[in-house]
Coordinates of C-alpha atoms (C1' of nucleotides) in Angstrom, one line a residue:
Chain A
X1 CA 0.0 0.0 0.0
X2 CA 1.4 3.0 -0.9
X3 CA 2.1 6.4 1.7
X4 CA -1.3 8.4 0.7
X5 CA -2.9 5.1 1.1
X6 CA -1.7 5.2 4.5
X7 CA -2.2 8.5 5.7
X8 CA -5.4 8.0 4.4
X9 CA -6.6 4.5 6.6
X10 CA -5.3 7.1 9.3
X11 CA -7.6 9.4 8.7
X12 CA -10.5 7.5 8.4
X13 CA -9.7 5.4 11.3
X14 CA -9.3 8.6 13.3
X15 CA -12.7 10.4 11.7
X16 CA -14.7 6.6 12.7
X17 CA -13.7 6.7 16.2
X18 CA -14.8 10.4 16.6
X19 CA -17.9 10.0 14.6
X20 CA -18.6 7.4 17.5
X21 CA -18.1 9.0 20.2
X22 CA -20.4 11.6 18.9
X23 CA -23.4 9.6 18.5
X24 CA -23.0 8.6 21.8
X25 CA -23.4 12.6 22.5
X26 CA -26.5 13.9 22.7
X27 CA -26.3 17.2 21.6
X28 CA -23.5 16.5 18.8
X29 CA -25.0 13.6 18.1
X30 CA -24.4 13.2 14.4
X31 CA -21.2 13.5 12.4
X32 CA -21.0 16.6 10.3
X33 CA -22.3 14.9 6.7
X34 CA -19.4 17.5 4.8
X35 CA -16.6 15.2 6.5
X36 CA -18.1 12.0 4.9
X37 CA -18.3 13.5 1.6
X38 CA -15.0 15.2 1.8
X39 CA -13.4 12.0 2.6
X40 CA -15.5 10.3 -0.1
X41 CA -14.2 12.3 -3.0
X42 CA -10.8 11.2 -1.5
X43 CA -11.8 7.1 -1.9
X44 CA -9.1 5.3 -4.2
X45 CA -10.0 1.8 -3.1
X46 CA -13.2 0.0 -3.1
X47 CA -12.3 -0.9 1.1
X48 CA -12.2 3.0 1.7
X49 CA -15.3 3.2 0.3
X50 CA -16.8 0.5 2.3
X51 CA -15.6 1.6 5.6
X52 CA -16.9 4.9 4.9
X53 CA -20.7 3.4 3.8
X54 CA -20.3 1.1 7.1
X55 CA -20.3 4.6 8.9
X56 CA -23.3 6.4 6.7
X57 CA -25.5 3.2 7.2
X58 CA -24.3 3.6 11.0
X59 CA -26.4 7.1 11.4
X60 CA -30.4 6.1 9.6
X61 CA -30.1 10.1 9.3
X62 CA -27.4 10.1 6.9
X63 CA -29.1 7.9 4.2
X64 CA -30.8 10.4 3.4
X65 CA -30.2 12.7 0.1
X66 CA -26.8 13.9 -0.3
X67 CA -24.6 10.9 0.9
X68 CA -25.7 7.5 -0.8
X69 CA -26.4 9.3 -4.2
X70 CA -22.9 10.4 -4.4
X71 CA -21.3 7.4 -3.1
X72 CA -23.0 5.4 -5.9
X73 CA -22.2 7.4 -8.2
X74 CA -18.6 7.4 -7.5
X75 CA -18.9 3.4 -7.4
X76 CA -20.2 3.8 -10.7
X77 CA -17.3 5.7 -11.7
X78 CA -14.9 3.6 -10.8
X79 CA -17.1 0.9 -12.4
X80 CA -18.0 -0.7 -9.0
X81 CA -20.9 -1.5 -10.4
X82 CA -21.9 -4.6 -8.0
X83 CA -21.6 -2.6 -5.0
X84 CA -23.0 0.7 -6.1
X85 CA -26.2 -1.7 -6.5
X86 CA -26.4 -2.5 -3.4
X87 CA -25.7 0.4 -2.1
X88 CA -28.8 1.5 -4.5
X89 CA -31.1 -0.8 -3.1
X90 CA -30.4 0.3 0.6
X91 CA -31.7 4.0 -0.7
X92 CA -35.5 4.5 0.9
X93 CA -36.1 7.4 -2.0
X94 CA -33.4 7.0 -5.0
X95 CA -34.3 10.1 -7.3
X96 CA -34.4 10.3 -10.8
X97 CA -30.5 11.0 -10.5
X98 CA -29.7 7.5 -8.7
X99 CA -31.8 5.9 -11.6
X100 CA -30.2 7.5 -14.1
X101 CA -26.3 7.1 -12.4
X102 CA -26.8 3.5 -12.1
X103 CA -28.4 3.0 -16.2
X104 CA -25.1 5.1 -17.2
X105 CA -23.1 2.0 -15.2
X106 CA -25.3 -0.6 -16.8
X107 CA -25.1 1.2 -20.0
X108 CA -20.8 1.0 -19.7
X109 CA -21.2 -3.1 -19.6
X110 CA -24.0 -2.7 -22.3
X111 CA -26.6 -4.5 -19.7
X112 CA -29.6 -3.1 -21.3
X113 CA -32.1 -5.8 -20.1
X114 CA -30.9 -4.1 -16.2
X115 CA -31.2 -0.7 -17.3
X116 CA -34.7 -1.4 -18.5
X117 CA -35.7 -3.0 -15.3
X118 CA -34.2 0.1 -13.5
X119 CA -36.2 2.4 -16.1
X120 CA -39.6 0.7 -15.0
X121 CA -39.4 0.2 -11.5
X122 CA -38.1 4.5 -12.0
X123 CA -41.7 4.6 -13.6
X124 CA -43.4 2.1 -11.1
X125 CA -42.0 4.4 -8.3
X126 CA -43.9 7.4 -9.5
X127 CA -40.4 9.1 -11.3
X128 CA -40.3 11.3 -13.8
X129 CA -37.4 10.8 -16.9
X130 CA -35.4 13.8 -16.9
X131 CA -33.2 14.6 -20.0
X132 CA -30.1 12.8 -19.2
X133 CA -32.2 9.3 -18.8
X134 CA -32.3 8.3 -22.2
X135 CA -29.5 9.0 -23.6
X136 CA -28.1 6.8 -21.1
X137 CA -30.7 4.1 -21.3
X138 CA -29.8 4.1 -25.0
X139 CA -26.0 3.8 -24.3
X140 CA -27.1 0.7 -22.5
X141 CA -28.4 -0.7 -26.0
X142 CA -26.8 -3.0 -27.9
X143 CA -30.0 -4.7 -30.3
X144 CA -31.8 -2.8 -32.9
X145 CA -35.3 -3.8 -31.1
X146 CA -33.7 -2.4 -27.6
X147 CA -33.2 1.0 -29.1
X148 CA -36.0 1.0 -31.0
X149 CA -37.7 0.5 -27.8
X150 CA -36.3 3.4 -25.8
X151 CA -37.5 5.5 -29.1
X152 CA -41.3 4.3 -28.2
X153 CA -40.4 5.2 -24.5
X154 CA -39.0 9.0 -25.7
X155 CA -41.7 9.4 -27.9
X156 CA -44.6 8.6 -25.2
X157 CA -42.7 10.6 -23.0
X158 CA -41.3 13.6 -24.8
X159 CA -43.5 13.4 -27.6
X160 CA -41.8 13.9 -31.3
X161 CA -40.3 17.2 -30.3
X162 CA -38.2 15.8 -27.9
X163 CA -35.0 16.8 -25.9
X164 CA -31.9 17.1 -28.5
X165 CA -29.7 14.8 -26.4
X166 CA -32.5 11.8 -26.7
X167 CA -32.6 13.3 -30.5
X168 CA -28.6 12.9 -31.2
X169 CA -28.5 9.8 -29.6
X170 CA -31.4 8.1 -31.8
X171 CA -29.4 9.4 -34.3
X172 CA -25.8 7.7 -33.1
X173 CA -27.9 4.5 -32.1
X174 CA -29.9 4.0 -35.4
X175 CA -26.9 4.7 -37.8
X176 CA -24.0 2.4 -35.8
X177 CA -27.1 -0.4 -36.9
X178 CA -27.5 0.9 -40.3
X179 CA -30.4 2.1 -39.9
X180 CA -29.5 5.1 -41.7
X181 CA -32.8 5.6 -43.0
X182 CA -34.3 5.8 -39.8
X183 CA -31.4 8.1 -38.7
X184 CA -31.7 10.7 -41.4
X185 CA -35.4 10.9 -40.2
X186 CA -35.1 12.0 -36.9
X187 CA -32.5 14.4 -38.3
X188 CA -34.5 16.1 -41.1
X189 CA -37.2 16.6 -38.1
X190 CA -35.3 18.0 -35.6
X191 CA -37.0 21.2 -34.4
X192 CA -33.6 22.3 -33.7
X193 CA -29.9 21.5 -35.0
X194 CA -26.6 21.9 -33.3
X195 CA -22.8 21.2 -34.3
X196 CA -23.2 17.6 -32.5
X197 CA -26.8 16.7 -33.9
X198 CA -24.7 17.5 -37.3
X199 CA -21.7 15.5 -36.9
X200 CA -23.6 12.5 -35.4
X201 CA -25.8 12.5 -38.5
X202 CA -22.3 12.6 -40.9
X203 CA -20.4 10.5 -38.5
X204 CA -23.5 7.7 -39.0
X205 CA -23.0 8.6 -42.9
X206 CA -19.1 8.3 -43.0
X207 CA -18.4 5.8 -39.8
X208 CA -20.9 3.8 -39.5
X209 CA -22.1 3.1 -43.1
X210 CA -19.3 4.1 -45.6
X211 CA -21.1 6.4 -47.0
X212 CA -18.1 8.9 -47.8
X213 CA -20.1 11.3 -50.8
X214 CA -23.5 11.6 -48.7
X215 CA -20.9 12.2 -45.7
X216 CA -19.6 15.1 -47.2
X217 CA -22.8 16.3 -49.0
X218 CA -23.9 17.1 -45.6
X219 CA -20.8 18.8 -44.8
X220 CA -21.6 21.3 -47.2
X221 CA -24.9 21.3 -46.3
X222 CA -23.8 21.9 -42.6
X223 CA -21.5 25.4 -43.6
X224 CA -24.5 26.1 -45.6
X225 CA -26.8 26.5 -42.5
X226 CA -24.0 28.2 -40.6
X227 CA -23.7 25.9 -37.9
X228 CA -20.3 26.1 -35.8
X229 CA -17.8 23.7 -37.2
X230 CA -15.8 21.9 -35.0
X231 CA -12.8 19.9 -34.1
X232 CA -15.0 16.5 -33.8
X233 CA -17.1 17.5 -37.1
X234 CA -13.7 17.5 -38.8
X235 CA -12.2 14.1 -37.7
X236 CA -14.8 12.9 -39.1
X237 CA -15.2 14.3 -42.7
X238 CA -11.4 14.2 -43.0
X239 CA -11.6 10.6 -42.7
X240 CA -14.3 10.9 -45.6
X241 CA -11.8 12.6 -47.3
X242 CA -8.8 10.1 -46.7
X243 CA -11.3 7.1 -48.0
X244 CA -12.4 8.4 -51.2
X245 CA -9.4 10.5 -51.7
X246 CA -10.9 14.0 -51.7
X247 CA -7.6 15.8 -51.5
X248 CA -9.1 19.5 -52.3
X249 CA -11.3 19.1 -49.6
X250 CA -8.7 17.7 -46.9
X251 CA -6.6 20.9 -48.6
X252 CA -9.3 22.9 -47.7
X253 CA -9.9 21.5 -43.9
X254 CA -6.4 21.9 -42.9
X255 CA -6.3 25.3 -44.3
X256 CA -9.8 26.1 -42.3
X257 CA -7.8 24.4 -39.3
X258 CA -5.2 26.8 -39.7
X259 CA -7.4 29.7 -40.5
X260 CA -9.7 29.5 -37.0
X261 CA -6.7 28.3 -35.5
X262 CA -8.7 24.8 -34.3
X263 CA -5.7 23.4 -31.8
X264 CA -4.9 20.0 -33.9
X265 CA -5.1 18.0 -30.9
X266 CA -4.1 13.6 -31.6
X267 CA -7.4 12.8 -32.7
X268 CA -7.7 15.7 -35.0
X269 CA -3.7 15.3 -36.4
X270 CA -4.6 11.5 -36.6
X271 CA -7.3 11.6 -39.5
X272 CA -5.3 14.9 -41.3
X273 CA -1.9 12.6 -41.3
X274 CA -4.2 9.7 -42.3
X275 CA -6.0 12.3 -45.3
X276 CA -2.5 13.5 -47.1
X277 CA -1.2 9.8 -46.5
X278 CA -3.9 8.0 -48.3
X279 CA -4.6 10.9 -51.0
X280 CA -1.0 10.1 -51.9
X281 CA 0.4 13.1 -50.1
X282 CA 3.1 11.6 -47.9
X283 CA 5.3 13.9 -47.8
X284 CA 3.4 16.9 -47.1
X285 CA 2.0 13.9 -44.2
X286 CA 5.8 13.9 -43.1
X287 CA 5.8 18.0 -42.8
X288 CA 2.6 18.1 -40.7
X289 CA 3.7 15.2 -38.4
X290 CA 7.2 17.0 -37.9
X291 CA 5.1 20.4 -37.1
X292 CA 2.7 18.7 -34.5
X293 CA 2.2 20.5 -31.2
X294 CA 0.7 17.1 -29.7
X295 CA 1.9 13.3 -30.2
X296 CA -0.4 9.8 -29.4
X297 CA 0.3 6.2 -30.4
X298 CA -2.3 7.1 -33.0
X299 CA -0.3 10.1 -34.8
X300 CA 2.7 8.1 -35.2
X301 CA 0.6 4.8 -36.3
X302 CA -1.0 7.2 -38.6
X303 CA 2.8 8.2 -40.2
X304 CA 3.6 4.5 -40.1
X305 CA 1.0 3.4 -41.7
X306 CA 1.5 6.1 -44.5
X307 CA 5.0 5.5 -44.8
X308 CA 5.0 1.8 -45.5
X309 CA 1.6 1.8 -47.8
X310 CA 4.0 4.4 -50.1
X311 CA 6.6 1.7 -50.0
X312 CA 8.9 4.2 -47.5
X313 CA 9.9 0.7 -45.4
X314 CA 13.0 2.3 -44.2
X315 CA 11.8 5.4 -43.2
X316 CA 8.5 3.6 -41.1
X317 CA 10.8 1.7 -39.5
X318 CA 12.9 4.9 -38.6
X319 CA 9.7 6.4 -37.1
X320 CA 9.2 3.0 -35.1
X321 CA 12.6 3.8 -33.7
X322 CA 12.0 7.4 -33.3
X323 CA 8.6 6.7 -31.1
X324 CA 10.0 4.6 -28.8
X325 CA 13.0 6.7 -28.2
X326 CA 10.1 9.6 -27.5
X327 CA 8.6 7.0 -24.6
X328 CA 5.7 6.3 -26.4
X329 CA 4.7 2.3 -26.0
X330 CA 3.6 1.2 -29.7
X331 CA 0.2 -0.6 -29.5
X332 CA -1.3 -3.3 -31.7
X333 CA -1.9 -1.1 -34.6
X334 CA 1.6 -0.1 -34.9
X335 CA 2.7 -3.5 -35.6
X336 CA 0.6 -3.8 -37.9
X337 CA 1.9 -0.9 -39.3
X338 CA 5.5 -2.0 -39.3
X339 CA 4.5 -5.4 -40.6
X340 CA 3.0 -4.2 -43.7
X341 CA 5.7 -1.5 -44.1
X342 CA 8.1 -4.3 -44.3
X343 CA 5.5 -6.7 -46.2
X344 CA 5.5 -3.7 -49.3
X345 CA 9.0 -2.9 -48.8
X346 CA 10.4 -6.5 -49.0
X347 CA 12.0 -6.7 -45.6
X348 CA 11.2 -10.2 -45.3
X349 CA 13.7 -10.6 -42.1
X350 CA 13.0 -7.5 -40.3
X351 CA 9.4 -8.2 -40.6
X352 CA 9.7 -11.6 -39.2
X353 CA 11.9 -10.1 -36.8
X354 CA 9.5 -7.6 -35.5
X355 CA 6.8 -10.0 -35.7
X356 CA 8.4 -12.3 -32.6
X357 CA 9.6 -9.6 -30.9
X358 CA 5.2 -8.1 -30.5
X359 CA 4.5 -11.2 -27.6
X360 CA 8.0 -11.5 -26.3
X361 CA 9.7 -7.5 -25.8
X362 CA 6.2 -5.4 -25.9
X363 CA 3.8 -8.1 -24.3
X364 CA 1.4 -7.6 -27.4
X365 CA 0.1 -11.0 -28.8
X366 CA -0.5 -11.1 -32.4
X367 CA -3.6 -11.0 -33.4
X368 CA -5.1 -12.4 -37.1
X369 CA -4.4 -9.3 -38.7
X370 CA -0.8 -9.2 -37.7
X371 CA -0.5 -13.3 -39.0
X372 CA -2.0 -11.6 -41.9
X373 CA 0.9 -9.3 -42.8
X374 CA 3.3 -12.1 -41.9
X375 CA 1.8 -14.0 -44.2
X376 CA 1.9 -11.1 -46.8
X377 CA 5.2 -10.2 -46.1
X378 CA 6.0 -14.4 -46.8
X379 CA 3.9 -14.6 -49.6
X380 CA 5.1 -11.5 -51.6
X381 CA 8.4 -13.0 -51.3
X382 CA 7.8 -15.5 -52.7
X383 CA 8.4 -17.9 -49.7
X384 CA 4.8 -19.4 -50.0
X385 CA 5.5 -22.8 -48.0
X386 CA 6.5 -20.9 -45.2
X387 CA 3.6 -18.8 -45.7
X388 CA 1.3 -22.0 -45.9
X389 CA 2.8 -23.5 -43.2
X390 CA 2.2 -19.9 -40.9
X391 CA -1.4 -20.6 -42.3
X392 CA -1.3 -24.7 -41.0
X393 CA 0.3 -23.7 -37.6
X394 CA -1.1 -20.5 -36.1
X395 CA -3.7 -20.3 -33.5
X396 CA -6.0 -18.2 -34.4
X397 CA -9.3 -19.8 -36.8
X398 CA -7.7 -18.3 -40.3
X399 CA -10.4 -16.2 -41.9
X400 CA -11.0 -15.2 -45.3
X401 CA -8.7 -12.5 -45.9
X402 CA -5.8 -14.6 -44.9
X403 CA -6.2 -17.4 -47.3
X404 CA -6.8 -14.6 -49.9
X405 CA -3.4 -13.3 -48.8
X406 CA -2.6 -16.4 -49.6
X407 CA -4.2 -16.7 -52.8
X408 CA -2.6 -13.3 -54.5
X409 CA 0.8 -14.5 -53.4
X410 CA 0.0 -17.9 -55.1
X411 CA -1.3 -15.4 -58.2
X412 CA 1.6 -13.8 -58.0
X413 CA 4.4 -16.2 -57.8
X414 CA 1.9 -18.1 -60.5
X415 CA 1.5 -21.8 -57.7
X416 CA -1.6 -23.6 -59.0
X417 CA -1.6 -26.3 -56.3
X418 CA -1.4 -23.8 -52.8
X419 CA -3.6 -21.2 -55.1
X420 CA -6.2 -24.8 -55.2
X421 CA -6.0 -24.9 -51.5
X422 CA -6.7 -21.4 -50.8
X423 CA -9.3 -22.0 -53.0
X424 CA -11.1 -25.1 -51.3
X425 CA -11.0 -22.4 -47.8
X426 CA -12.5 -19.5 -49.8
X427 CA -15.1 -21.4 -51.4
X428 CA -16.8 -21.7 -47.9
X429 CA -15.6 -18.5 -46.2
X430 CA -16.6 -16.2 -48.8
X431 CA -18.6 -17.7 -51.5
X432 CA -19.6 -14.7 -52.9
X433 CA -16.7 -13.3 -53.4
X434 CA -16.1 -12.7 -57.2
X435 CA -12.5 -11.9 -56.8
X436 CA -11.2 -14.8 -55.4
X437 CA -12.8 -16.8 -58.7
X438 CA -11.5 -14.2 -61.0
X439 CA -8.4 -14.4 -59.4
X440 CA -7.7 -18.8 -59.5
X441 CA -9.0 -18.3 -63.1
X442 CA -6.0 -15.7 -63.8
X443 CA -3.5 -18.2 -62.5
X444 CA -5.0 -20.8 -64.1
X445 CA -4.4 -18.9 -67.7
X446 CA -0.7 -18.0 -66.6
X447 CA 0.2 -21.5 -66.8
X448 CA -1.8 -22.3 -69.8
X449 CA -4.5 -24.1 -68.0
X450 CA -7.5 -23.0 -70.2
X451 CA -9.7 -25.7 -69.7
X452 CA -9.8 -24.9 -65.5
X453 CA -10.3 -20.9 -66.5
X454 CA -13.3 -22.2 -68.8
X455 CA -14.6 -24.0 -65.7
X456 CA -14.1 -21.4 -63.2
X457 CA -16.1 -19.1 -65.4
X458 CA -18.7 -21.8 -65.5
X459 CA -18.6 -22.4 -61.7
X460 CA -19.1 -18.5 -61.2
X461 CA -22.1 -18.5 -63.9
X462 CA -23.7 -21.4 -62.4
X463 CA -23.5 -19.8 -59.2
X464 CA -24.3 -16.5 -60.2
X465 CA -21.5 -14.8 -58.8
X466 CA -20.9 -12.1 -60.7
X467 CA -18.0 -9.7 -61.3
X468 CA -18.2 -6.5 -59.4
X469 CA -18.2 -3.5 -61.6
X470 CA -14.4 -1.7 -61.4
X471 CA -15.3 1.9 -60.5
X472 CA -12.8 5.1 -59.7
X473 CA -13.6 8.3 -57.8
X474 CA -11.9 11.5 -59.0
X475 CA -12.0 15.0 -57.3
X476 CA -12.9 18.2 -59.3
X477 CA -13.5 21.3 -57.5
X478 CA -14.0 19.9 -54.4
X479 CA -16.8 17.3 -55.6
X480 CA -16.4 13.8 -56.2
X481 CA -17.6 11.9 -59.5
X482 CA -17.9 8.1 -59.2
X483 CA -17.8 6.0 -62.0
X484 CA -17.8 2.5 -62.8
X485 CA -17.8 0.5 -65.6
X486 CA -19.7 1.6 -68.4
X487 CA -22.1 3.5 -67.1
X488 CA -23.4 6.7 -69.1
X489 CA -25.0 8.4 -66.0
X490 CA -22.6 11.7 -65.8
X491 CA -24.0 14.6 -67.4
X492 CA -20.9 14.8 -69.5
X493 CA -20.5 11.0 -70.0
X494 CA -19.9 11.2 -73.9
X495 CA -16.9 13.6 -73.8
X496 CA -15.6 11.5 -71.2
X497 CA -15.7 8.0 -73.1
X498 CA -14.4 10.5 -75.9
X499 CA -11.0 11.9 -74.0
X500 CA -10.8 7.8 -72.9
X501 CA -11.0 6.8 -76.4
X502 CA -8.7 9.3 -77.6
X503 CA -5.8 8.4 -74.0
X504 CA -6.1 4.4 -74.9
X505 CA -5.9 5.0 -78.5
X506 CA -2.7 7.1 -78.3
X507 CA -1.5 4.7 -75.5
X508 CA -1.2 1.7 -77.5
X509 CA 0.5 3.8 -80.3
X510 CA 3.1 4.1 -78.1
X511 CA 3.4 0.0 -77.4
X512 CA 0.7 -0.4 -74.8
X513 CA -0.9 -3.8 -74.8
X514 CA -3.9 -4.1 -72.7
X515 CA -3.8 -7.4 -70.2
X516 CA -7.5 -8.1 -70.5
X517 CA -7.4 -11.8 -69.2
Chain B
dT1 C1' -25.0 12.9 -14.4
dT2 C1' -26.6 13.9 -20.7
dA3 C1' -25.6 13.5 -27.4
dG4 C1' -20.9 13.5 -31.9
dG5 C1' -14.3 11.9 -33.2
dG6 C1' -8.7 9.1 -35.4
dT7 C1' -4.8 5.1 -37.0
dT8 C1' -5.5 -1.6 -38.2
dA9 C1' -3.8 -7.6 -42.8
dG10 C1' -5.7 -9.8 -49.2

DNA sequence: TTAGGGTTAG
């Protein structure tokens, strides 16, 4: 136990004895309640806070409203949930407050069927909801039907004007379910919008559903309105920005950034590192990083990252170096990180390397994503037996992705037999997947096989599996056009098949033979 | 005592 640990016990050993002799007093009968809560907000261990309760319970007069309310709701805090319960269910007359305290604890282990009990004896006990109940009853959800619930309880209660905490939450709920429908609902009826209501509704958009363009599209809209932009509305469309690569628009945020002077706290210098890094910009990622008033585990994953997708493996690595030197403890991300630095950089010993050293010098066990890059970082090497045999022996269930790691290496070192085992896994992990077919049938062709591509392309008709349309995003003045595959929906579609036309035709005068197998 | 945020294997 350490000294303030100590002096503490002292203290409370010293305040018990003198609260008993004063109840045996009869005109200072009753210890002063300020001293218990002064002594509660000094608690650091559950025992403290049980000695202290032994004492409250001790004096019937001191159950009463200011003591047990805050004692369980510093339980709850320190996610004591067990014995803030029962301190609960000693309470004559819990408020509205209590309730709600002990649904935010329920809501922290996602024990919605508890808070929902809490919420109807609340109810049963005459108790009025208050603003801050649902949004924590709704933390508490983790079903669709649960949340949908709480709506018919907000609606009954609050009516379809209701508080814009309930409102935002709905909002959060319904889209991390994709229910985005049901989310952009509650939104477009809001009686009144602030900067959260409006990043919870992009955030469900970007986050939640991949939506990037609507994402954005209501970004505009947002600045439109003239609701305050901030720090948390930004993370978010950034990261639209990094997926679809909308560099003009990440330009344009980091310039706004700069402009209002919004401090670029981790979170923020995260997604803005991630943005240049994934619109190709890595060195102006580099520049930022260097400049950053405030470093995490995340901003440095986020350079790492960058780095080794660009095929910079030496300098990732450097960075790895460089972290640690700073005293920051890489996490699980950052090996994936330096895995696939090394995987695209051909590092095949480093990577292998840095992959034993996770479990046995940073006490981080690999999980399938890292065996993922290992077996990447194998397979692109061209070592696919060792690859195969990483597949055999590890001991994590390997999923989908990793026998399609396994699977492009086969393509690409052109191994018919490993790529046919692959094959058998993928088959029944992702059936559906038209690459994977497309794929075997490519390696197939490479070594002449034509009679397997014929019936690979009759296995994928037969099934009905067919070929996702290839489609490409580019950025013009800040907007994004999709396209895919022959499709004629642009307003100016015909000049752009022309200018193709015209770029392929003057391509293959200069030698360019199309690989359309 | 309440609502919204980043980086992660083919």
């Amino acid at each position: 136990m350490n000294n303030s640990a100590v002096s503490f016990n002292t203290r409370i050993s010293k305040f018990i004895k003198a609260s008993e002799n004063l109840t045996l007093s009869p005109r200072l009968h009753r210890p002063p309640e300020f001293l218990h809560l002064s002594l509660l907000k000094k608690c650091t261990h559950l025992i403290q806070f049980k000695q202290i309760h032994t004492q409250i319970i001790k004096n019937p007069s001191h159950q009463t409203d200011s003591l047990l309310p805050k004692l369980v709701e510093m339980l709850v805090s320190l996610n004591q949930l067990d014995y803030a319960r029962l301190v609960f269910d000693q309470m004559v007359e819990p408020t509205t407050f209590v309730f709600n305290t002990m649904v935010r604890g329920y809501a922290v282990g996602c024990a919605a069927r508890e808070g929902f009990q809490l919420y109807i004896q609340m109810r049963y006990r005459g108790l009025e909801p208050d603003t801050f109940t649902y949004p924590f009853l709704l933390r508490a959800c983790t079903a669709l039907s649960q949340g949908k619930a709480v709506h018919c309880l907000i609606l009954k209660t609050q009516g379809f004007g209701s508080h814009i905490y309930s409102q935002t939450s709905l909002i959060s709920f319904y889209s991390s379910h994709g229910e985005m429908k049901h989310a952009r609902q509650i939104f477009d009826r809001m009686p009144q919008r602030n900067v959260v209501s409006w990043t919870a509704i992009i955030t469900g958009y970007v986050k939640h559903n991949k939506r990037y363009k609507d994402g954005l599209a209501l970004f505009h809209q947002m600045q439109t309105v003239g609701t305050d932009i901030n720090e948390l509305t930004l993370v978010t469309v950034l990261s639209a920005c990094a997926h679809i690569g909308a560099f003009e628009m990440g330009k344009w945020i980091h310039g706004y950034i700069e402009r209002t002077r919004i401090f670029l706290n981790s979170t923020l210098a995260t997604a803005l590192l991630d943005m240049y890094a994934k619109c190709g910009y890595i060195n102006t990622a580099s520049r930022v990083f260097e400049m950053l008033p405030q470093r995490s585990v995340c901003t440095w994953n986020s350079i790492i990252v960058g780095l080794g997708m660009h095929g910079y493996g030496d300098e990732a690595l450097e960075r790895f170096e460089q972290m640690q030197r700073s005293g920051t403890r890489p996490d699980s991300i950052t090996f994936i990180g330096v895995l696939s630095a090394c995987s695209h950089s051909g590092m095949v010993e480093k990577g292998r390397e840095y992959f034993y050293s996770m479990s046995r010098d940073f006490g981080i066990e690999p999980n399938i994503k890292h065996y993922g890059c290992l077996v990447d970082l194998l397979g692109r090497a061209g070592l696919l037996d060792e690859a195969y045999e990483i597949v055999r022996n590890m001991p994590i269930e390997p999923n989908g992705v990793l026998w399609g790691t396994l699977l492009n290496a086969c393509a690409a070192h052109t191994n018919v037999e490993l790529a046919e085992t692959a094959m058998e896994h993928l088959i029944k992990l992702e059936p559906f997947n038209d690459g994977n077919y497309v794929l075997m049938s490519n390696i197939y062709a490479a070594k002449g096989q034509w009679n397997d591509v014929a019936k690979m392309r009759r296995f994928m008709k037969d099934s009905r599996i067919l070929k996702t349309p290839g489609c490409s995003l580019i950025e013009i003045n800040n907007v994004v056009h999709e396209f895919t595959v022959g499709d004629t929906v642009h307003p100016q579609s015909k000049e752009i098949y022309s200018m193709l036309y015209d770029v392929v035709r003057r391509l293959k005068t200069q030698g360019y033979i199309p690989k359309t197998q």
